[in-house]
Each structure stands twice: as C-alpha cells, then as structure tokens.
mmCIF file of C-alpha atoms in Angstrom:
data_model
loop_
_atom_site.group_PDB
_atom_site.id
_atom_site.type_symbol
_atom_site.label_atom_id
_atom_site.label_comp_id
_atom_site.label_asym_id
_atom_site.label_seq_id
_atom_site.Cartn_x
_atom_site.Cartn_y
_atom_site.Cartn_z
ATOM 1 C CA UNK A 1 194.964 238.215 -68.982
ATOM 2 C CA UNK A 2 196.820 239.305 -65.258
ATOM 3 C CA UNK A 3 196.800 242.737 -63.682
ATOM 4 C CA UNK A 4 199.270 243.916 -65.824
ATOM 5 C CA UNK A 5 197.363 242.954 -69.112
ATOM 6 C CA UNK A 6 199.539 240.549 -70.672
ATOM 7 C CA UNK A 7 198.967 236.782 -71.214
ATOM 8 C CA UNK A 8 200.228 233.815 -69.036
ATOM 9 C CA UNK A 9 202.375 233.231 -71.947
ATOM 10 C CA UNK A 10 203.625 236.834 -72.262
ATOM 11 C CA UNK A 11 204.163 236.999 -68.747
ATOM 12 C CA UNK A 12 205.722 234.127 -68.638
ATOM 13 C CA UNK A 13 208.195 235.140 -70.948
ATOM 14 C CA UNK A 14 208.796 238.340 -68.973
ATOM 15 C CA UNK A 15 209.204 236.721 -66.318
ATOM 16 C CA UNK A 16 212.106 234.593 -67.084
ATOM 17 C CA UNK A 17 213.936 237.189 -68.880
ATOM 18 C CA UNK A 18 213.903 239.265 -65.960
ATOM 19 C CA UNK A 19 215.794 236.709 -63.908
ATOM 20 C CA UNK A 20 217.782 235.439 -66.660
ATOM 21 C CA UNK A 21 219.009 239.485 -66.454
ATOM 22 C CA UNK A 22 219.113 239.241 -62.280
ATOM 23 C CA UNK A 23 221.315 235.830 -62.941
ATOM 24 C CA UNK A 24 224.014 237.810 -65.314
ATOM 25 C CA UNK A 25 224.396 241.431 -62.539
ATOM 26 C CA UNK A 26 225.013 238.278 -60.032
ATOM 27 C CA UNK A 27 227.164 235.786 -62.236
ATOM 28 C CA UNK A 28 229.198 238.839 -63.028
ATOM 29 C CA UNK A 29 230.438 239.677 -59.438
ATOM 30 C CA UNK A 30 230.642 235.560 -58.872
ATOM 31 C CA UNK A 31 232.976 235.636 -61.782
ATOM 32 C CA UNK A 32 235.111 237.862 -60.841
ATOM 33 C CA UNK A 33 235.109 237.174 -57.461
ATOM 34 C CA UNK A 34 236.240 233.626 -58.479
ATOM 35 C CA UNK A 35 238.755 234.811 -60.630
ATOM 36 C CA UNK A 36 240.418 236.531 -57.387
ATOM 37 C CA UNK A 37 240.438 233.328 -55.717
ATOM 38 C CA UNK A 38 241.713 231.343 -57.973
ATOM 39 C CA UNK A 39 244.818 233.721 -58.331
ATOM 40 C CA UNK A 40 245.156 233.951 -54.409
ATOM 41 C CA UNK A 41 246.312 230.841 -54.795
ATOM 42 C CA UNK A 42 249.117 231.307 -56.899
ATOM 43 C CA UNK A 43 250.844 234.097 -54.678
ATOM 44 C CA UNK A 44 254.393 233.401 -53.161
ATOM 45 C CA UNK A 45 252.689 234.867 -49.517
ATOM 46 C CA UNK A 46 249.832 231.534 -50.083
ATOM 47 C CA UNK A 47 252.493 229.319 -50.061
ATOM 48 C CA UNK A 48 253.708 230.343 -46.900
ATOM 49 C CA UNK A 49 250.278 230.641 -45.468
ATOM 50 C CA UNK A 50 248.955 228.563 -42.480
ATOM 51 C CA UNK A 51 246.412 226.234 -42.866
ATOM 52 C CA UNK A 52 243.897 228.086 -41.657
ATOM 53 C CA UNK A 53 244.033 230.095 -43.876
ATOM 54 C CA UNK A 54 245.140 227.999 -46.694
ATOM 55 C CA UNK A 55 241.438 225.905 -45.312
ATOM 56 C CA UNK A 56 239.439 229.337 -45.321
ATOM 57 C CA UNK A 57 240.771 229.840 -49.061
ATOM 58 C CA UNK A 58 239.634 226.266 -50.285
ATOM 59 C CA UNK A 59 236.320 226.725 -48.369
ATOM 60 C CA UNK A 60 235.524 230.210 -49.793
ATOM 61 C CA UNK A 61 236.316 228.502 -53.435
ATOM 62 C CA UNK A 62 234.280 225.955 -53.047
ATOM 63 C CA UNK A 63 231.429 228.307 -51.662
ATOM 64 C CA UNK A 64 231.542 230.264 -54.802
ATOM 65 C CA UNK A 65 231.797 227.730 -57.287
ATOM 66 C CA UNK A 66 228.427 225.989 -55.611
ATOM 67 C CA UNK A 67 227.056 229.451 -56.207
ATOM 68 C CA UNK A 68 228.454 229.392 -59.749
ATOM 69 C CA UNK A 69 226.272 226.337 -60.606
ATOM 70 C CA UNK A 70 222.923 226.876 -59.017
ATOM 71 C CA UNK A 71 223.313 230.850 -60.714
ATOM 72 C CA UNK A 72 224.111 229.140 -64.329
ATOM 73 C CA UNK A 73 221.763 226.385 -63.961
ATOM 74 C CA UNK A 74 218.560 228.131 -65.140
ATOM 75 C CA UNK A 75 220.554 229.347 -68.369
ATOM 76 C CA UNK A 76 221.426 225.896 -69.335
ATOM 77 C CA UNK A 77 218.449 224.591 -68.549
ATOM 78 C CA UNK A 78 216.764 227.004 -70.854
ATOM 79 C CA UNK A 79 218.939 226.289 -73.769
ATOM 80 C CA UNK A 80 218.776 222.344 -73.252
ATOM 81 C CA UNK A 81 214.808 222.441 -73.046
ATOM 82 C CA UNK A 82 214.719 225.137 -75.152
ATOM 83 C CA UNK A 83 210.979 225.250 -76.847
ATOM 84 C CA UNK A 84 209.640 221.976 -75.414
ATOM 85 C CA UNK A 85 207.011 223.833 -73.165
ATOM 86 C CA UNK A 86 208.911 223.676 -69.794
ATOM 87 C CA UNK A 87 209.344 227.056 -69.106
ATOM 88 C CA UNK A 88 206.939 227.576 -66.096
ATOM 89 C CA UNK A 89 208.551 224.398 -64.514
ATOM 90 C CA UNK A 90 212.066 225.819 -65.125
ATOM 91 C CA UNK A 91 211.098 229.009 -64.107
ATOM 92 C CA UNK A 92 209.916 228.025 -60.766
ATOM 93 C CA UNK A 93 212.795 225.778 -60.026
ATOM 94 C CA UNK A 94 214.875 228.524 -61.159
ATOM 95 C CA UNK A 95 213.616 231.196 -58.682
ATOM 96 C CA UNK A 96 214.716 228.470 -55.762
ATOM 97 C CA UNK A 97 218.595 228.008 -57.700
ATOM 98 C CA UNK A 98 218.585 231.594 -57.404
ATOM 99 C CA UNK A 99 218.020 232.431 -53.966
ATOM 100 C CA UNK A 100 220.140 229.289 -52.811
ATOM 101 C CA UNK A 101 222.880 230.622 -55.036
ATOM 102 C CA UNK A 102 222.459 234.256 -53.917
ATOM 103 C CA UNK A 103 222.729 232.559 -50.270
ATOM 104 C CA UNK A 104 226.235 230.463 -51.432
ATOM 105 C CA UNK A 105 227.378 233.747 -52.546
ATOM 106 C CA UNK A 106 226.599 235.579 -49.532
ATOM 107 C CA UNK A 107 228.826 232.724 -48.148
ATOM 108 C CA UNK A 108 231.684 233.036 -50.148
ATOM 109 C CA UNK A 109 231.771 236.912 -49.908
ATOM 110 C CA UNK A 110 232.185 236.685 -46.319
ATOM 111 C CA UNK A 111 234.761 233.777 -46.517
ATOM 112 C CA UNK A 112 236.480 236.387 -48.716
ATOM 113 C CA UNK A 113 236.482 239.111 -45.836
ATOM 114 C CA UNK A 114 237.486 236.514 -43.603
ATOM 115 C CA UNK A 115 240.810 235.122 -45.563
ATOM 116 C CA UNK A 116 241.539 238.974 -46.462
ATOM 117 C CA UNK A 117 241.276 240.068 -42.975
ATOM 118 C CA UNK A 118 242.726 237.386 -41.257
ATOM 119 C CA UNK A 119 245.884 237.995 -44.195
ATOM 120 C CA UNK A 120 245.891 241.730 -43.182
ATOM 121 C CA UNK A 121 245.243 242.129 -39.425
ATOM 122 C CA UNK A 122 244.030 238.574 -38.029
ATOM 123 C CA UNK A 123 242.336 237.842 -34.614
ATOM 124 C CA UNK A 124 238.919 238.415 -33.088
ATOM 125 C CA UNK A 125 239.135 241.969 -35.552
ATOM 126 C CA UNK A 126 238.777 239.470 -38.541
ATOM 127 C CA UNK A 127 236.271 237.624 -37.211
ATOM 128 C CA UNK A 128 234.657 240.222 -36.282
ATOM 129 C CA UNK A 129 234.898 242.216 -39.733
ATOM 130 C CA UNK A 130 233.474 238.275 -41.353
ATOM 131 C CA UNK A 131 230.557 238.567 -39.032
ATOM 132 C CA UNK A 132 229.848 242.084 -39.751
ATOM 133 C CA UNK A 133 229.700 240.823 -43.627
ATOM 134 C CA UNK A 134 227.557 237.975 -42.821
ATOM 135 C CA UNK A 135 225.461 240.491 -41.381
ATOM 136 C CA UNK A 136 225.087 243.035 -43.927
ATOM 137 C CA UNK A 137 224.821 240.306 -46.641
ATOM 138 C CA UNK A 138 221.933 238.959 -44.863
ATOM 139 C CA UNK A 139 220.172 241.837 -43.733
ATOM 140 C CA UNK A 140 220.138 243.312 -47.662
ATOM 141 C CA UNK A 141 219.273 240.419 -49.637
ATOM 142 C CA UNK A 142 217.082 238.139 -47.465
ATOM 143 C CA UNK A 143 215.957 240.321 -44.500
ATOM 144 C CA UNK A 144 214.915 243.649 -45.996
ATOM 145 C CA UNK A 145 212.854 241.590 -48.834
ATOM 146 C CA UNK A 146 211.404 239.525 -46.419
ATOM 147 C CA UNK A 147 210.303 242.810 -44.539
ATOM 148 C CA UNK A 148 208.751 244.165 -47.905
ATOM 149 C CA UNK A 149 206.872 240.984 -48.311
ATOM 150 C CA UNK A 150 205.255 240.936 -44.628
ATOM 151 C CA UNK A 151 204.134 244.449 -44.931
ATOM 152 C CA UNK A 152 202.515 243.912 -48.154
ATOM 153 C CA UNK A 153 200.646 240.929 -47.011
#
C-alpha cells in the first residue's frame, strides 16, 4: 500500500488513466488546431502569400503534427501491449512523450500567432505578439509547475 491506500497495481492503473484523460483535453486543441492549418493552406490569400509566410505555415504544421505523435503515442502503445505487464514502463516513457509533446505544442501555438499576426499586421508587432505567446506558453505549463515543485521540495 502508498499514502493514498491503494496498491502499486491500483495506483498504477490510476495513474495512467489520469494521463490517458490529460492526453485527450490536449489532443483535442492539437486537433483542431491542425485542422486550421491544414485549411490555411487552401485559401486563395495562401497562394498569394510570401514565403515567409508560406515557410512559417509549413513550420507551424510540422510543429503540431510532431506534437500529434508523441501526445498519441502512449494510447497506442497501450492498446499494442495491451495486458502483457508493461504498463509501468509505458507509463514512465509516457510522462516524457507528454511533456515533449506539450513543449511541440507550445511551439506550434506560437508559430500560429506568428503566421496570424504577421497575415494581419506584420513587423516587429508580430514578432513581438509570437514572443509574448512563447512567453505565456512557457511560463503556464513549464514554469509555474516547476515553481510548485521547488517549493514543495
């Protein structure tokens, strides 16, 4: 038994279904957010983009489908080695796919503020705007936690 009175097996269990239900809030907004690329590109205003931004665009897709894969990967994983006692391997390896792919989408959310700002207004007020995305992203997901975690140790 743990502090919380279950066993390593329980737990265990727990465990992964509480980040198989942080990987679907995430996957969501990666979905969609892909979805919104992908018809970006099919505009009549892309085709007369630059290549910046045309090279922001493919960047920013590419960013979220690497997030895309390291978020799905500890589903499939699950269902291919589905009852053959791996869990506690997957699950650790699965904690690290879903920071790195919480960092690629950080990424590709603030490639997305990029290519819509530089579209709408352009210049340092874009890059600026990206930055200030960047920012936040990093500051909420990895900063503030890692804050939490020093004070508690």
């Amino acid at each position: 038994m743990n502090d919380t009175g279950e066993s390593p097996p329980v737990q265990l269990a727990r465990n992964f279904n509480e980040l198989l239900q942080e990987l679907r809030v995430a996957l969501s907004g990666v979905q969609i957010l892909f979805a919104f690329l992908l018809a970006v590109a099919f505009t009549e205003r892309y085709e007369e983009s630059s290549v910046y931004i045309k090279t922001i665009h493919l960047v920013t897709v590419m960013l979220v489908a690497i997030s895309f894969g390291l978020l799905m990967a500890p589903a499939v994983w699950h269902r291919v080695l589905f009852r053959r006692g791996y869990r506690e391997r997957i699950l650790a390896i699965s904690n690290r796919f879903a920071l790195c792919g919480t960092g690629f989408l950080a990424a590709s959310m603030t490639g997305t503020v990029l290519l819509i700002a530089e579209i709408a207004m352009g210049g340092i007020g874009a890059k600026i705007l990206a930055a200030c995305a960047a920012v936040m992203f990093t500051t909420l997901w990895f900063a503030v936690p890692a804050l939490i975690k020093r004070d508690d140790s």
